[in-house]
């Protein structure tokens, strides 16, 4: 199970900001700024972060919609950035994506059946096409009579099911889900999450699950990575991250979430962050989080913390902070 | 202070009459926070807009009911009298901070407009008041910021400006319609803290509308749960979260992923979709999706009945039946769907 499927090495995606008559590059938006992680076969890696932290850019870079500035992406041990068009086409059937907004990610003039069969046609798998599509529709819980319906005739949850069926059509190994449930109502969100879990078990899929909702991420992920301003702040097994978060940012995020239970809500201590997300075109010096970090020191302003792991005390738990919050929690509470 | 009695707000459409709000009653006392929770399409926003009388008429009409604010029925007031209440005594904060400010006017002008519409004072004094308001909502350097345009503010800052505008005339009731839905969690925490501190300072009653049960648990004292245009359960926060007395609220709470869960188990599935409000189902509106539904539920429309002191729920099941039903489902889950890590 621990075989690596996708490996990201120091990935950077910088967008140039062009200005003036000659469109000279004045500055860069560092959307993804040095991110590394591995996704093993059959597991779910959750990526969580606030808007503007670069999580969607990361997804778009992996599926080849954007060409990264530097770094490497390895799929089954092979670097995919060197691939030519033909090789890339062959690879892409193994990496599929489900998008956030079920209202705009489906062509309003195509029927459900045609939407789901589009990837099959692109790869010339047209034998028994209709049967395969009906099989996929059944798999995601759509009815056969929905085949000829147009997207506007479906509800949000059903549309997301069409998007999932489309992603499954070519039997991919990896599915990248970019905020797949954030546009849905609570009761429908639960249906889609359960469906995704069933499909993973049935088909042995690997998920890269991107969301801003920490509760959803915790529910579905084996491993979780927390991003802030284009960098990975913390990465670990889900249990370890939620029970013993080491980065102050993760702690702040966790404490900011309202819990739907008034007693537990009242018991909690909060770290309320002041200020707002800095602009990714001018990230702060040193640790990018120091401008909002309640525990930042002078040292944090000048030095960039390494993405490191304390193998003795918390193996496999990476954190990018000079002062991880292992034993300091009580100390800070007292202050 | 505010009393809504059997309010019905229906909307005329080409396909038929949508019963967006269908017989809702509740009261708001000075200084308290009432949370209204429900999924999209449950009628929470139409209800909020009815209190402000902001629903366009036609197509919206009010076939029945009363909204009494300090003894006056808002449904029968003339537009001019309403103007005196709207923004002055009852103010509203909207969901989308990106589109509820006018992009071509400066923040200061928009704030002063709210002040000068209802209060007679010289402009210089209004400006002082505007600065005071921006300080109240935690905007640094308020004098300079008066001359800024909305696009120069981030989402969280714009929401602070909207709150400042709503507070301009010291309203008695502040209606906040999904005030933090468009914001990130850390910014959401800041805005919720701000609303609490403002309530402490001015004693404003807050009606907080949200789909997020977590936000409601954190903020509200009294909770109304809405489903397809009706209140299906109302009571104190403790009643709703710990003595849940009807299947919809119960299923909704179970379908949420828990951030502090001990083990990972399957989320509870509420089958199907919310009903069509033009042709709502016979009997109880929730019966097609309800895991407890009986034959009787298909015929009889339940009314809100008293469960304890201030706790009301709309369900035909008796307490014993509901308890047994819950046990049945929990056992089935243990045998079948439970998935531990």
XYZ file of C-alpha atoms in Angstrom, chain B:
341
model
C -39.827 43.644 20.623
C -40.395 41.957 17.273
C -43.128 39.418 16.864
C -43.752 37.420 13.722
C -47.152 35.730 13.719
C -48.074 32.978 11.262
C -46.252 34.768 8.459
C -46.737 33.521 4.928
C -44.682 34.945 2.077
C -45.572 33.450 -1.281
C -44.025 34.206 -4.641
C -45.978 34.185 -7.875
C -44.046 32.533 -10.697
C -44.877 31.297 -14.181
C -44.943 27.719 -12.862
C -47.210 28.413 -9.893
C -47.093 29.903 -6.421
C -43.890 29.189 -4.472
C -44.652 28.942 -0.772
C -41.278 30.314 0.277
C -42.338 31.094 3.850
C -45.385 29.196 5.006
C -46.690 29.988 8.445
C -43.741 31.070 10.581
C -44.063 32.497 14.093
C -41.387 33.633 16.516
C -40.400 36.536 18.753
C -37.213 38.482 19.313
C -36.448 40.131 22.641
C -34.068 43.069 23.077
C -30.404 42.097 23.163
C -30.790 38.441 22.290
C -29.341 36.491 19.390
C -31.695 34.346 17.351
C -30.151 31.921 14.884
C -32.077 30.782 11.832
C -30.586 27.686 10.256
C -31.595 25.750 7.169
C -30.394 24.534 3.806
C -30.592 26.612 0.648
C -34.174 27.080 -0.458
C -35.597 26.649 3.041
C -36.870 30.221 3.049
C -34.457 31.827 5.514
C -33.538 34.757 3.277
C -37.122 35.399 2.160
C -38.068 35.485 5.839
C -35.315 38.019 6.598
C -36.315 40.154 3.650
C -39.950 40.013 4.773
C -39.032 41.565 8.111
C -37.282 44.370 6.246
C -40.106 44.427 3.650
C -37.514 44.154 0.916
C -39.152 41.404 -1.123
C -40.367 42.878 -4.405
C -44.193 43.053 -4.447
C -45.315 41.649 -6.839
C -44.326 38.830 -7.307
C -44.098 38.349 -3.528
C -47.321 38.618 -1.561
C -48.269 37.994 2.028
C -51.557 36.082 2.162
C -51.534 35.775 5.941
C -49.701 36.801 9.049
C -48.362 39.804 10.908
C -44.932 41.219 11.642
C -45.278 43.350 14.753
C -42.406 45.689 15.549
C -43.053 47.675 18.727
C -46.762 47.186 18.183
C -46.850 48.295 14.534
C -47.640 45.776 11.823
C -44.865 46.177 9.248
C -46.991 44.535 6.567
C -49.473 47.401 6.676
C -47.144 50.382 6.964
C -46.770 52.827 4.086
C -43.469 52.978 2.231
C -42.572 56.265 3.923
C -43.116 54.878 7.419
C -41.089 51.820 6.464
C -38.209 54.048 5.377
C -38.079 55.323 8.946
C -37.674 51.837 10.316
C -35.478 50.290 7.655
C -31.811 51.014 8.304
C -32.774 53.066 11.342
C -34.404 50.656 13.786
C -33.883 47.393 11.911
C -30.711 47.113 9.862
C -29.346 44.365 7.700
C -25.942 42.915 6.824
C -25.833 40.949 3.602
C -24.019 37.836 2.574
C -21.778 39.032 -0.182
C -19.424 41.808 0.859
C -18.097 41.963 -2.697
C -21.354 43.121 -4.252
C -23.285 44.926 -1.517
C -21.153 48.072 -1.542
C -21.387 50.544 -4.404
C -18.045 50.341 -6.242
C -18.059 53.962 -7.487
C -18.572 55.720 -4.147
C -16.041 56.126 -1.377
C -16.549 54.168 1.832
C -16.982 57.420 3.745
C -19.769 58.646 1.452
C -21.646 55.381 1.772
C -21.360 55.485 5.537
C -22.422 59.121 5.749
C -25.382 58.463 3.470
C -26.674 55.932 5.986
C -26.209 58.420 8.832
C -27.679 61.473 7.074
C -30.732 59.643 5.727
C -32.060 59.126 9.216
C -30.409 61.736 11.386
C -30.362 65.493 10.966
C -26.885 66.704 11.624
C -24.241 68.763 9.837
C -21.928 66.909 7.492
C -18.892 67.512 9.652
C -20.619 65.817 12.555
C -21.667 62.907 10.348
C -18.050 62.509 9.363
C -17.020 62.301 12.998
C -19.688 59.659 13.517
C -18.414 57.725 10.482
C -14.885 57.707 11.901
C -16.251 56.533 15.233
C -18.135 53.690 13.508
C -15.087 52.522 11.551
C -13.094 52.489 14.788
C -15.867 50.443 16.402
C -15.664 47.745 13.746
C -11.899 47.579 14.009
C -10.705 49.280 10.834
C -7.260 50.773 11.404
C -6.564 54.356 10.359
C -10.262 55.259 9.872
C -9.771 58.898 8.796
C -7.726 57.861 5.785
C -9.933 54.858 5.015
C -13.005 57.097 4.598
C -11.568 58.145 1.246
C -10.932 54.610 0.031
C -13.072 52.797 -2.524
C -14.539 49.325 -1.845
C -12.095 47.600 -4.228
C -9.229 48.719 -2.017
C -10.638 46.624 0.830
C -10.383 42.873 1.319
C -13.492 40.722 1.855
C -13.243 40.758 5.644
C -12.712 44.533 5.694
C -15.714 45.104 3.431
C -17.855 43.026 5.742
C -16.670 45.258 8.613
C -17.698 48.335 6.600
C -21.135 46.795 5.970
C -21.529 46.180 9.682
C -20.517 49.784 10.341
C -23.178 50.999 7.874
C -25.781 48.786 9.530
C -24.843 50.196 12.939
C -24.935 53.808 11.734
C -28.237 54.622 13.448
C -27.932 52.352 16.488
C -30.563 49.901 15.280
C -32.534 47.820 17.750
C -32.333 44.741 15.551
C -29.498 43.705 13.285
C -30.383 41.076 10.703
C -27.276 39.298 9.417
C -27.965 37.112 6.385
C -25.083 34.629 6.070
C -22.583 37.328 7.110
C -19.534 35.068 7.023
C -20.331 32.542 4.297
C -18.099 34.229 1.723
C -15.168 34.571 4.130
C -12.253 32.356 5.140
C -12.431 30.644 8.538
C -9.863 32.857 10.246
C -11.634 35.983 8.961
C -15.001 34.461 9.887
C -13.760 34.087 13.462
C -12.799 37.782 13.493
C -16.214 38.925 12.193
C -18.137 36.744 14.659
C -16.066 38.126 17.552
C -16.811 41.627 16.272
C -20.560 40.996 16.154
C -20.480 39.683 19.708
C -18.549 42.665 21.030
C -20.931 45.071 19.284
C -23.888 43.317 20.832
C -22.293 43.635 24.275
C -21.604 47.309 23.714
C -24.927 48.444 22.232
C -27.372 45.727 23.309
C -28.512 45.158 19.738
C -30.676 42.107 19.085
C -29.160 39.992 16.321
C -30.970 37.712 13.902
C -28.262 35.489 12.494
C -29.114 33.501 9.394
C -26.734 30.726 8.450
C -26.532 27.275 6.939
C -23.563 26.505 9.197
C -24.648 24.756 12.399
C -21.256 25.524 13.913
C -21.683 29.278 13.535
C -25.169 29.030 15.032
C -23.917 26.991 18.014
C -21.250 29.567 18.692
C -23.409 32.683 18.395
C -27.079 32.074 19.062
C -29.120 31.724 22.245
C -32.336 30.781 20.507
C -32.402 28.689 17.328
C -35.042 28.241 14.624
C -34.528 25.311 12.245
C -36.219 25.850 8.897
C -37.141 23.313 6.268
C -39.129 24.057 3.104
C -40.527 27.370 4.300
C -41.473 26.290 7.800
C -39.987 26.216 11.231
C -39.596 22.541 12.085
C -37.929 22.984 15.441
C -37.254 25.904 17.747
C -35.716 26.216 21.157
C -32.563 27.178 23.012
C -29.177 26.126 21.635
C -29.037 23.314 24.196
C -32.495 22.078 23.172
C -31.577 21.962 19.505
C -28.139 20.382 19.870
C -28.686 18.048 22.828
C -32.411 17.370 23.058
C -33.110 17.240 19.344
C -36.744 16.239 18.998
C -37.340 15.848 15.316
C -35.784 13.759 12.545
C -34.644 16.565 10.219
C -32.488 18.354 12.795
C -31.206 15.024 14.037
C -30.204 13.823 10.551
C -28.652 17.177 9.707
C -26.437 17.035 12.792
C -25.417 13.469 11.977
C -24.578 14.273 8.373
C -21.879 16.767 9.390
C -18.251 15.647 9.422
C -16.926 16.188 12.955
C -13.611 17.911 13.375
C -13.017 16.418 16.811
C -14.478 12.963 16.154
C -12.841 10.081 17.982
C -13.185 7.650 15.113
C -13.995 7.975 11.465
C -17.435 6.684 10.611
C -19.737 7.026 7.680
C -21.693 10.228 7.424
C -25.425 9.928 7.785
C -27.132 10.009 4.417
C -30.277 12.119 4.090
C -31.674 10.628 0.897
C -33.087 12.760 -1.883
C -33.413 16.481 -2.401
C -35.316 19.267 -0.623
C -38.906 19.391 -1.909
C -40.295 21.549 -4.648
C -42.063 24.453 -2.934
C -44.655 24.863 -5.694
C -46.042 21.394 -5.080
C -44.867 20.421 -1.600
C -45.507 16.812 -0.627
C -48.717 15.870 1.179
C -48.518 15.499 4.914
C -45.193 16.347 6.513
C -42.849 18.149 4.086
C -39.914 16.046 5.250
C -41.572 12.625 4.981
C -40.084 11.610 1.575
C -36.563 11.956 3.026
C -37.296 11.010 6.626
C -35.803 7.735 7.886
C -38.565 7.518 10.529
C -41.581 8.257 8.321
C -44.748 6.241 8.897
C -47.941 5.961 6.842
C -49.475 8.656 8.999
C -46.701 11.133 8.057
C -47.793 10.982 4.424
C -51.263 12.267 5.289
C -51.042 14.525 8.319
C -49.166 17.788 8.350
C -47.549 18.138 11.801
C -47.771 21.387 13.734
C -45.205 22.795 16.121
C -45.938 21.242 19.494
C -44.427 21.945 22.867
C -41.673 19.540 23.996
C -40.365 21.397 27.045
C -40.463 24.964 28.401
C -39.354 26.832 25.272
C -38.737 23.934 22.970
C -41.104 23.240 20.062
C -40.875 20.664 17.295
C -43.050 19.738 14.320
C -43.197 15.945 14.189
C -45.914 13.358 14.567
C -43.648 10.839 16.289
C -43.954 10.546 20.031
C -40.850 10.803 22.153
C -40.725 7.019 22.573
C -41.156 6.331 18.862
C -38.382 8.797 18.026
C -36.052 7.251 20.602
C -36.685 3.735 19.290
C -36.207 4.903 15.699
C -32.851 6.447 16.582
C -31.758 3.231 18.265
C -32.817 1.219 15.225
C -30.775 3.390 12.860
C -27.740 3.460 15.132
C -27.772 -0.344 15.400
C -28.104 -0.734 11.644
C -25.147 1.572 11.201
C -23.052 -0.440 13.611
C -23.704 -3.645 11.716
C -23.372 -2.284 8.212
C -21.805 1.028 7.433
C -19.487 1.797 10.317
C -15.984 2.345 9.116
C -13.170 2.737 11.595
C -9.659 3.751 10.751
